[in-house]
Amino acid sequence: SQTIHQWPATLVQPVGSPLSLECTVEGTSNPNLYWYRQAAGRGLQLLFYSVGIGQISSEVPQNLSASRPQDRQFILSSKKLLLSDSGFYLCAWNRDRGNTIYFGEGSWLTVV
Amino acid sequence: GIQVEQSPPDLILQEGANSTLRCNFSDSVNNLQWFHQNPWGQLINLFYIPSGTKQNGRLSATTVATERYSLLYISSSQTTDSGVYFCAVLYNNNDMRFGAGTRLTVKP
């Protein structure tokens, strides 16, 4: 069966520090991969998606970047965090963009 | 872009009560999913339901694609049903958009 994991689960970082959140999927190949952010409140905002190694599409301009160095690995990064980057970050995957999407456990980021 | 509206935004129930959550969308969609986000933040798939009706235990969902809405029914609610319920739609075969969610609190 397929599983998705992301880490770290919680992170407290000072303003201006770098960020790296990692997500891996097991049990499938060539998944579509996604990074979402959920700010205070409830809405989920799509940040990045990837349909293959090295292929990244950005939904909104921001202080963050994403990379996909391996087929089942998706990394969310920042060189210098801002206070507004605080939130709950969720990695997700599906087989095709029309199919059921599955989420990881989430990572709570607090920028102080 | 497509608009996805969920109602009500907040719902408080007594344990054992039934409820209906609604998701309206402004354009034709390719699929629709319902999720439950538990108090720890994890998003759990409930239904993949671009049209028709599905049931899973105490939960069921109906999507009427031609009228651009979906309903999630929760019967005999339990405290563990508490959390936020999201619907998400895929449109243009490419873009997925989430509603703002319905926050459900079930009191013992």
Coordinates of C-alpha atoms in Angstrom, one line a residue:
Chain A
S1 CA 0.0 0.0 0.0
Q2 CA 1.0 3.6 -0.5
T3 CA 2.2 5.8 2.3
I4 CA 3.2 9.4 2.5
H5 CA 5.4 10.9 5.2
Q6 CA 6.6 14.4 5.9
W7 CA 8.9 15.8 8.5
P8 CA 9.7 17.5 10.7
A9 CA 6.2 17.5 12.4
T10 CA 6.9 20.8 14.2
L11 CA 9.4 23.5 13.7
V12 CA 10.1 26.8 15.4
Q13 CA 12.5 29.0 13.4
P14 CA 13.7 32.6 13.7
V15 CA 13.0 35.1 11.0
G16 CA 15.6 35.1 8.4
S17 CA 16.6 31.5 8.9
P18 CA 16.4 28.8 6.2
L19 CA 13.7 26.1 5.9
S20 CA 13.6 22.6 4.6
L21 CA 10.5 20.4 4.8
E22 CA 10.8 17.0 3.3
C23 CA 8.1 14.6 2.0
T24 CA 8.4 11.1 0.7
V25 CA 5.9 8.7 -0.8
E26 CA 6.3 4.9 -0.7
G27 CA 4.6 2.2 -2.6
T28 CA 4.0 3.9 -5.9
S29 CA 6.0 5.4 -8.8
N30 CA 5.8 8.7 -10.7
P31 CA 3.2 10.3 -8.3
N32 CA 2.0 13.8 -8.7
L33 CA 3.2 15.7 -5.6
Y34 CA 1.9 18.8 -3.9
W35 CA 2.7 21.3 -1.2
Y36 CA -0.2 23.1 0.5
R37 CA -0.2 25.7 3.2
Q38 CA -3.0 26.1 5.8
A39 CA -2.7 29.5 7.5
A40 CA -4.6 30.4 10.7
G41 CA -8.2 29.6 10.0
R42 CA -9.0 26.7 7.7
G43 CA -8.4 27.3 4.0
L44 CA -5.8 25.2 2.1
Q45 CA -3.7 27.0 -0.5
L46 CA -1.8 25.2 -3.1
L47 CA 1.8 26.3 -3.2
F48 CA 3.6 23.9 -5.6
Y49 CA 2.9 20.8 -7.6
S50 CA 5.1 18.4 -9.5
V51 CA 4.3 15.9 -12.1
G52 CA 7.9 14.5 -12.4
I53 CA 11.5 14.8 -11.3
G54 CA 12.7 18.3 -11.7
Q55 CA 9.3 19.6 -12.8
I56 CA 7.9 22.2 -10.4
S57 CA 4.9 24.4 -10.9
S58 CA 4.4 27.3 -8.6
E59 CA 0.8 28.5 -7.9
V60 CA 1.6 31.7 -6.0
P61 CA 4.7 33.9 -5.9
Q62 CA 6.3 33.8 -2.5
N63 CA 9.3 33.3 -0.3
L64 CA 9.3 29.6 -0.8
S65 CA 10.6 27.2 -3.4
A66 CA 10.2 23.5 -4.0
S67 CA 12.4 20.8 -5.5
R68 CA 11.9 17.2 -6.5
P69 CA 15.3 15.6 -6.6
Q70 CA 14.0 12.0 -6.7
D71 CA 10.8 10.5 -8.0
R72 CA 9.1 10.1 -4.6
Q73 CA 10.7 13.0 -2.8
F74 CA 9.4 16.5 -2.6
I75 CA 11.2 19.3 -0.6
L76 CA 9.9 22.7 0.4
S77 CA 12.5 25.3 1.1
S78 CA 13.2 28.9 1.9
K79 CA 16.4 30.8 2.1
K80 CA 15.1 33.4 4.6
L81 CA 11.9 32.8 6.5
L82 CA 9.4 35.6 7.1
L83 CA 6.9 35.8 10.0
S84 CA 4.1 35.4 7.4
D85 CA 5.5 31.9 6.5
S86 CA 4.1 30.5 9.7
G87 CA 1.4 27.9 9.2
F88 CA 0.6 24.3 8.7
Y89 CA 2.2 22.7 5.6
L90 CA 0.8 19.7 4.0
C91 CA 2.4 17.4 1.4
A92 CA 0.1 15.4 -0.8
W93 CA 0.2 13.0 -3.7
N94 CA -2.0 11.3 -6.3
R95 CA -1.6 9.2 -9.3
D96 CA -3.1 11.6 -11.8
R97 CA -4.4 15.1 -11.2
G98 CA -8.0 13.8 -11.5
N99 CA -7.6 11.1 -8.9
T100 CA -8.0 10.9 -5.2
I101 CA -5.5 13.0 -3.4
Y102 CA -3.8 11.8 -0.1
F103 CA -2.2 14.0 2.5
G104 CA 0.8 13.6 4.8
E105 CA 0.6 14.2 8.5
G106 CA 1.5 17.9 8.2
S107 CA 4.3 20.1 9.5
W108 CA 3.6 23.0 11.9
L109 CA 6.0 25.9 11.2
T110 CA 6.2 28.8 13.6
V111 CA 8.5 31.7 12.6
V112 CA 9.5 33.8 15.6
Chain B
G1 CA -11.3 30.8 -11.1
I2 CA -13.9 28.5 -9.6
Q3 CA -15.5 29.4 -6.3
V4 CA -16.1 26.7 -3.7
E5 CA -18.4 27.6 -0.8
Q6 CA -19.1 25.5 2.2
S7 CA -21.9 25.9 4.7
P8 CA -22.4 26.3 7.6
P9 CA -18.9 27.6 8.6
D10 CA -19.4 26.3 12.1
L11 CA -21.7 23.7 13.6
I12 CA -22.2 22.5 17.1
L13 CA -24.1 19.3 17.8
Q14 CA -25.0 17.1 20.7
E15 CA -23.7 13.6 20.5
G16 CA -26.2 11.4 18.6
A17 CA -27.5 14.2 16.4
N18 CA -27.5 14.1 12.6
S19 CA -26.1 16.8 10.4
T20 CA -25.8 17.9 6.7
L21 CA -22.8 19.8 5.4
R22 CA -23.0 21.5 2.0
C23 CA -20.5 22.4 -0.7
N24 CA -21.5 24.6 -3.6
F25 CA -19.2 25.2 -6.6
S26 CA -19.5 27.8 -9.3
D27 CA -18.5 25.8 -12.4
S28 CA -18.4 22.3 -13.8
V29 CA -16.0 20.0 -12.0
N30 CA -14.2 16.8 -12.9
N31 CA -14.2 15.4 -9.4
L32 CA -15.0 16.2 -5.8
Q33 CA -13.6 15.0 -2.6
W34 CA -14.6 15.3 1.0
F35 CA -12.0 15.3 3.8
H36 CA -12.0 15.4 7.6
Q37 CA -9.2 17.3 9.3
N38 CA -8.9 15.9 12.8
P39 CA -7.8 18.1 15.8
W40 CA -4.2 17.1 15.2
G41 CA -4.3 18.5 11.7
Q42 CA -4.3 15.3 9.7
L43 CA -6.5 15.3 6.6
I44 CA -8.4 12.1 6.1
N45 CA -10.1 11.1 2.8
L46 CA -13.8 10.5 3.3
F47 CA -15.2 10.3 -0.2
Y48 CA -14.2 10.7 -3.8
I49 CA -17.5 11.5 -5.3
P50 CA -17.7 13.4 -8.6
S51 CA -21.4 12.4 -8.9
G52 CA -24.0 10.2 -7.3
T53 CA -24.2 8.9 -3.7
K54 CA -21.8 6.9 -1.6
Q55 CA -22.0 5.6 2.0
N56 CA -19.4 4.6 4.5
G57 CA -20.8 3.7 7.9
R58 CA -22.4 6.7 9.5
L59 CA -21.3 9.0 6.7
S60 CA -22.7 9.4 3.3
A61 CA -22.3 11.9 0.5
T62 CA -24.2 13.0 -2.5
T63 CA -23.0 15.1 -5.4
V64 CA -25.4 16.6 -8.0
A65 CA -22.9 17.8 -10.5
T66 CA -25.5 19.3 -12.8
E67 CA -26.7 21.6 -10.0
R68 CA -23.2 22.2 -8.7
Y69 CA -23.4 21.0 -5.1
S70 CA -22.4 18.2 -2.8
L71 CA -23.8 17.2 0.6
L72 CA -22.1 15.3 3.4
Y73 CA -24.4 13.6 5.9
I74 CA -23.3 12.6 9.3
S75 CA -25.7 10.4 11.3
S76 CA -25.6 9.6 15.0
S77 CA -22.6 12.0 15.5
Q78 CA -19.8 11.1 17.9
T79 CA -17.3 13.3 19.6
T80 CA -14.6 11.8 17.4
D81 CA -16.4 13.4 14.4
S82 CA -15.3 16.8 15.6
G83 CA -12.9 18.7 13.4
V84 CA -13.0 20.5 10.1
Y85 CA -14.7 19.1 7.0
F86 CA -13.4 20.2 3.6
C87 CA -14.7 19.7 0.2
A88 CA -12.2 20.0 -2.7
V89 CA -13.0 20.2 -6.4
L90 CA -10.9 19.5 -9.5
Y91 CA -11.8 21.6 -12.5
N92 CA -10.3 22.0 -16.0
N93 CA -8.7 18.5 -15.3
N94 CA -5.9 20.3 -13.7
D95 CA -6.6 22.5 -10.8
M96 CA -7.9 21.5 -7.4
R97 CA -9.6 24.1 -5.1
F98 CA -10.6 23.7 -1.5
G99 CA -13.6 25.2 0.3
A100 CA -13.0 27.1 3.5
G101 CA -14.3 24.2 5.5
T102 CA -17.0 23.5 8.1
R103 CA -15.9 23.3 11.7
L104 CA -17.9 20.7 13.5
T105 CA -17.9 20.3 17.3
V106 CA -19.8 17.4 18.8
K107 CA -20.4 17.7 22.5
P108 CA -20.9 14.7 24.8

